[in-house]
Short mmCIF file of C-alpha atoms in Angstrom, two decimals:
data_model
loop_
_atom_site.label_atom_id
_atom_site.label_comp_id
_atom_site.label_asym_id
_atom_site.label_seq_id
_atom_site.Cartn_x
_atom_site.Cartn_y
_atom_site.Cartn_z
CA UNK J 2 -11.11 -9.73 -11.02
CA UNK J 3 -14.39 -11.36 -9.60
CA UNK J 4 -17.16 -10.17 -8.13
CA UNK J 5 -16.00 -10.83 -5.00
CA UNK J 6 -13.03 -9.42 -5.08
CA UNK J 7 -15.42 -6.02 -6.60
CA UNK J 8 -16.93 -6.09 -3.38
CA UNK J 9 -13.72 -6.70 -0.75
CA UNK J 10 -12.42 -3.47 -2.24
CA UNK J 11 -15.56 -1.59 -2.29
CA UNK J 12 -15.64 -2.60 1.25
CA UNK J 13 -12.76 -1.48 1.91
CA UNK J 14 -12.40 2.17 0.03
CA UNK J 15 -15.97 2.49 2.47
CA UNK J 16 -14.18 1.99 5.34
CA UNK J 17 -11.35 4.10 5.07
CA UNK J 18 -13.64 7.19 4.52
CA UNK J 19 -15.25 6.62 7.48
CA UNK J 20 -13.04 6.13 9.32
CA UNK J 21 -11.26 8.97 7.41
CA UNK J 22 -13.99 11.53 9.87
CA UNK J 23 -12.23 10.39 13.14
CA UNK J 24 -8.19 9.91 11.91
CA UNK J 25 -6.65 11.61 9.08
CA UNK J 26 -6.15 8.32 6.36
CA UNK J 27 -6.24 10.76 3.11
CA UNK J 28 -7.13 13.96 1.65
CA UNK J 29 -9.07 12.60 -1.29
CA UNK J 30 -13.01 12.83 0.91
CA UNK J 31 -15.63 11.43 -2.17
CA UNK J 32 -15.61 7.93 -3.49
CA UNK J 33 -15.10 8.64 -6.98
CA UNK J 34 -11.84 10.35 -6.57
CA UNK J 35 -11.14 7.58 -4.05
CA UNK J 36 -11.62 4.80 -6.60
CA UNK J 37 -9.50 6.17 -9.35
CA UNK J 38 -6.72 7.66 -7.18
CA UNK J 39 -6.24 4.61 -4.27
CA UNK J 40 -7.92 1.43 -5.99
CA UNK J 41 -7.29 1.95 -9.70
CA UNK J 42 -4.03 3.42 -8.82
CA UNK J 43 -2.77 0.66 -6.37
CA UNK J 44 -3.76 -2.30 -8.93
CA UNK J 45 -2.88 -0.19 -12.31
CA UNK J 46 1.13 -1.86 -12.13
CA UNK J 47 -0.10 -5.33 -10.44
CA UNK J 48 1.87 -7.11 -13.14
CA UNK J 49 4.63 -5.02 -13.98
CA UNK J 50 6.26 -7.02 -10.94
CA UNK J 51 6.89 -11.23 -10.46
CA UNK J 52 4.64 -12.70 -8.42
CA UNK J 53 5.15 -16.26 -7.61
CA UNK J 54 2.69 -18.90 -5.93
CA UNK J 55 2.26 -17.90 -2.18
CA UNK J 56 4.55 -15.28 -2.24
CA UNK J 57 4.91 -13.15 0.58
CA UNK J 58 4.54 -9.55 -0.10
CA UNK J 59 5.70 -6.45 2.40
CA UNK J 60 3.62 -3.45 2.01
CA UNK J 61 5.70 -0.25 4.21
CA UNK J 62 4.09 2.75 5.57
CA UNK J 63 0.53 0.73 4.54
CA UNK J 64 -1.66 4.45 6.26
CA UNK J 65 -5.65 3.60 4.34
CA UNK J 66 -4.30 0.42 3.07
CA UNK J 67 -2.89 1.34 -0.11
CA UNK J 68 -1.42 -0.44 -2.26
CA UNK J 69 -0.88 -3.20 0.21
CA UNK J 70 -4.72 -4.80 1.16
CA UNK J 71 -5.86 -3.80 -2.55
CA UNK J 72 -2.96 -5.85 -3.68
CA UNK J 73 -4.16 -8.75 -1.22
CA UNK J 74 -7.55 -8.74 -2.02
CA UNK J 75 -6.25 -9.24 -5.97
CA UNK J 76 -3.47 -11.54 -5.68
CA UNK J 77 -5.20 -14.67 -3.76
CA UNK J 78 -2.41 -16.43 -2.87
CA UNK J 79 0.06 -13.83 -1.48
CA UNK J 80 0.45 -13.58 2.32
CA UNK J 81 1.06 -10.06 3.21
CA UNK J 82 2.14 -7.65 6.01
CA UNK J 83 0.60 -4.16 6.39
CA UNK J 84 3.46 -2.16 8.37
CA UNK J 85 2.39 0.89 9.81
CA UNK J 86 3.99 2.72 12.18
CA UNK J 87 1.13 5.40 13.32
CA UNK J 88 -1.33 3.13 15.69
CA UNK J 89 -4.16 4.81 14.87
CA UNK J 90 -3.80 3.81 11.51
CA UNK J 91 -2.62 0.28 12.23
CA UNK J 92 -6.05 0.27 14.39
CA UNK J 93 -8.02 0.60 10.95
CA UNK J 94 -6.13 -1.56 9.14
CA UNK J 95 -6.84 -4.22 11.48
CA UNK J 96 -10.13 -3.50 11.36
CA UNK J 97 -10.35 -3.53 7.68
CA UNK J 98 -8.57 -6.51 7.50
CA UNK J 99 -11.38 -8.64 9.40
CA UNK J 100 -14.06 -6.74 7.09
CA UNK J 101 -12.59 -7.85 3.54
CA UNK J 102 -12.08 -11.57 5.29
CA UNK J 103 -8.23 -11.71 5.22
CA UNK J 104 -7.34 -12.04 8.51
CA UNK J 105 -5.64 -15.54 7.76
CA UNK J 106 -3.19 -14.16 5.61
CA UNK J 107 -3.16 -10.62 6.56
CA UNK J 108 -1.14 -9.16 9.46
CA UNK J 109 -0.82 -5.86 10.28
CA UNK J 110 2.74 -4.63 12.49
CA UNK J 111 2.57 -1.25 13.93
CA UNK J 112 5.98 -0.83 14.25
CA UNK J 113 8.82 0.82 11.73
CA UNK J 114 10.04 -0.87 8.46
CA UNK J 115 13.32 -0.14 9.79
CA UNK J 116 12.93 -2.88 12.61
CA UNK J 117 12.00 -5.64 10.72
CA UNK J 118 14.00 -8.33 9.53
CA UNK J 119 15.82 -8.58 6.72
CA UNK J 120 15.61 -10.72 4.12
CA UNK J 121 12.03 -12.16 4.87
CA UNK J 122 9.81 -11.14 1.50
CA UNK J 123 9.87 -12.01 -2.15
CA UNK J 124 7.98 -8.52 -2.68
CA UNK J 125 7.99 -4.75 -1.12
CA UNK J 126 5.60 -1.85 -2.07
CA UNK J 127 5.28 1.66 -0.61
CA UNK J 128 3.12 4.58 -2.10
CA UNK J 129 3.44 8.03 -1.22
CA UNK J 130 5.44 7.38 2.09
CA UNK J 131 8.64 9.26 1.10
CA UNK J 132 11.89 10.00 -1.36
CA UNK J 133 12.71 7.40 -3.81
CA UNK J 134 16.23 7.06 -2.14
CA UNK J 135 14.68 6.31 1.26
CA UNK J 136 12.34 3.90 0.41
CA UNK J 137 15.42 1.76 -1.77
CA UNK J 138 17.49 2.17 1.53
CA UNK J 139 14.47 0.75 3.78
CA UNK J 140 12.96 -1.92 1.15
CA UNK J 141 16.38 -3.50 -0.51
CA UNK J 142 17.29 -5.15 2.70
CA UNK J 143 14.04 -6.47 3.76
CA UNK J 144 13.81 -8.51 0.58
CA UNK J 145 15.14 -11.74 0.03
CA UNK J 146 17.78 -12.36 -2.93
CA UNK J 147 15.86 -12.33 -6.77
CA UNK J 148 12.74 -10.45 -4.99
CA UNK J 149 11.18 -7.25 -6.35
CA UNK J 150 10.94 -3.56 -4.77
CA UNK J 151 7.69 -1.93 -6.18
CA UNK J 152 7.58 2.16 -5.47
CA UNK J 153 4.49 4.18 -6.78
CA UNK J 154 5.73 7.14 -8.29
CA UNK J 155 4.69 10.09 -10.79
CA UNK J 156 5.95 13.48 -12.09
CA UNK J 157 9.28 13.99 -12.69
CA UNK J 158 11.74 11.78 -10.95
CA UNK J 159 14.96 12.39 -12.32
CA UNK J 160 17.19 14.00 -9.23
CA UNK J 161 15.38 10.66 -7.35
CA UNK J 162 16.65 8.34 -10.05
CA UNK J 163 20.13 10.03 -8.99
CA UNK J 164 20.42 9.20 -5.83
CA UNK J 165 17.77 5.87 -5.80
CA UNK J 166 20.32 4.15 -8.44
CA UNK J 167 23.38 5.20 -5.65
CA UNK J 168 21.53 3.73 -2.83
CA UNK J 169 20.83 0.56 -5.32
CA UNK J 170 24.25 -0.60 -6.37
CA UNK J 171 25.14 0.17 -2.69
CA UNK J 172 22.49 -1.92 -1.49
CA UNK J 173 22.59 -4.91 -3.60
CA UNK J 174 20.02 -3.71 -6.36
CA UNK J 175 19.61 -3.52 -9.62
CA UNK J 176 18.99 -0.16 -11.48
CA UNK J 177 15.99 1.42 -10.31
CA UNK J 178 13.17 1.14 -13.50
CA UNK J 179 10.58 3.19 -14.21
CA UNK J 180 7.18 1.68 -15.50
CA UNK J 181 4.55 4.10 -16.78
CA UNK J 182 1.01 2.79 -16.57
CA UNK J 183 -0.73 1.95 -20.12
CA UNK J 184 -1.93 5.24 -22.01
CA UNK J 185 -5.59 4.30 -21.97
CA UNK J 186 -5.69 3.01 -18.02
CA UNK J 187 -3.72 6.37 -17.16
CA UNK J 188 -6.18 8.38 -19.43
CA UNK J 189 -9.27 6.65 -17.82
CA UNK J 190 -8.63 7.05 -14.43
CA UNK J 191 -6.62 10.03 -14.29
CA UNK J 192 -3.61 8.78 -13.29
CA UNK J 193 -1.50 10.21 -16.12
CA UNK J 194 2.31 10.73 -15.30
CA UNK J 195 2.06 8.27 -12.61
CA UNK J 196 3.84 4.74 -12.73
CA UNK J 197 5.73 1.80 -10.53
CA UNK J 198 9.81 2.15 -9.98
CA UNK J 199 11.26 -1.47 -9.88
CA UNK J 200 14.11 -2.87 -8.50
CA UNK J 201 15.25 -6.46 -7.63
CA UNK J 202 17.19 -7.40 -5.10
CA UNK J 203 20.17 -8.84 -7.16
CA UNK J 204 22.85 -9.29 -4.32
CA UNK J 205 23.32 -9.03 -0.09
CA UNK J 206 22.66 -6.17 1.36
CA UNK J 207 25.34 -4.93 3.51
CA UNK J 208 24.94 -4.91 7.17
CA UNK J 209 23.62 -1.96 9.56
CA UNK J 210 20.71 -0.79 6.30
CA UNK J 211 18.17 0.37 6.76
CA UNK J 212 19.61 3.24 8.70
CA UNK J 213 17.48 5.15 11.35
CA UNK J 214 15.74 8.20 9.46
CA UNK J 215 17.69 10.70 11.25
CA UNK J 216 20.89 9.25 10.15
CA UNK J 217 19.52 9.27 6.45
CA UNK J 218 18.30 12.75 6.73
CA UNK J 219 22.26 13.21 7.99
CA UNK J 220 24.20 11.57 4.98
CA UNK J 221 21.64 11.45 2.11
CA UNK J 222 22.43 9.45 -0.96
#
């Protein structure tokens, strides 16, 4: 990382806690805690997944801008799309977009995940935005065929891996991996227990996924 990718994300963890006075972006309030638990956290797995030259990356339920405009500012030649539903929080994330520089690669969509179209990006992250299950169901059929579904996790997730690995062989997925961060970056920035689930996209997704949230709250996987 360069020094001017140091400062983009500096920049950027400013901005969200001031604007974090006005709209509710997180519950961590000083920069230290900030640093270790947004940035160090949303860059710790940055190459547990494939990245390819100008990939295009999909980062759902994007709230401060975590994972997905860290990830930006670090991977130069990815063109991503912040999607956040709440326009408030869209709002900042436009605004922080112009203040790192990235507005020619960086859009922001307030709308739902759910309404996107499928099969547009080689890569999807979310981080903190919901059940393991869920975020399978919305992310699988947004990806393209051979691309990679990145979920921060931690703690225990074994009734998630349940029902994430259901909604994965139903979806066209492989089985949903779990990728602890290294001992001494977990140690160091206080993110032990906490880790990336992976899966790749492996075959079509069947039509009418992602369902509407109430319908998944309905018939769970």
């Amino acid at each position: 990382m360069g020094p001017a990718q140091r400062d983009a994300l500096g920049d950027h963890l400013r901005l969200m806690l001031a604007w974090n006075e006005a709209i509710n972006l997180t519950a961590i309030r000083d920069a230290v805690s900030a640093a270790h638990l947004h940035v160090a956290d949303s860059l710790a797995g940055i190459t547990s997944f494939v990245t390819l030259p100008q990939a295009t990356l999909l980062d759902v339920g994007s709230g401060g801008g975590f994972p997905g405009l860290a990830l930006a500012i670090c991977m130069p030649g990815t063109r991503v799309t912040l999607v956040e539903s709440v326009r408030k929080k869209a709002v900042f994330l436009e605004a922080a977009v112009r203040a790192v520089g990235l507005a020619d690669r960086v859009t922001v969509v307030a709308r739902r995940a759910e309404d996107l179209a499928p099969g547009q990006w080689d890569i999807v992250t979310a981080r903190a935005v919901g059940g393991l299950a869920d975020l399978v169901e919305v992310g699988l059929p947004l990806l393209a065929n051979g691309g990679h579904l990145a979920v921060w996790k931690r703690g225990d997730l074994t009734a998630e891996f349940e029902s994430a690995g259901r909604a994965a062989t139903a979806l066209g997925g492989s089985i949903p991996a779990w990728r602890p961060y290294p001992d001494d970056l977990a140690v160091a920035s206080g993110l032990a227990g906490h880790g990336l689930v992976l899966v790749r996209k492996v075959g079509n997704s069947p039509p009418g996924y992602p369902r509407d949230p109430a319908a998944r709250r309905r018939r769970p996987w």
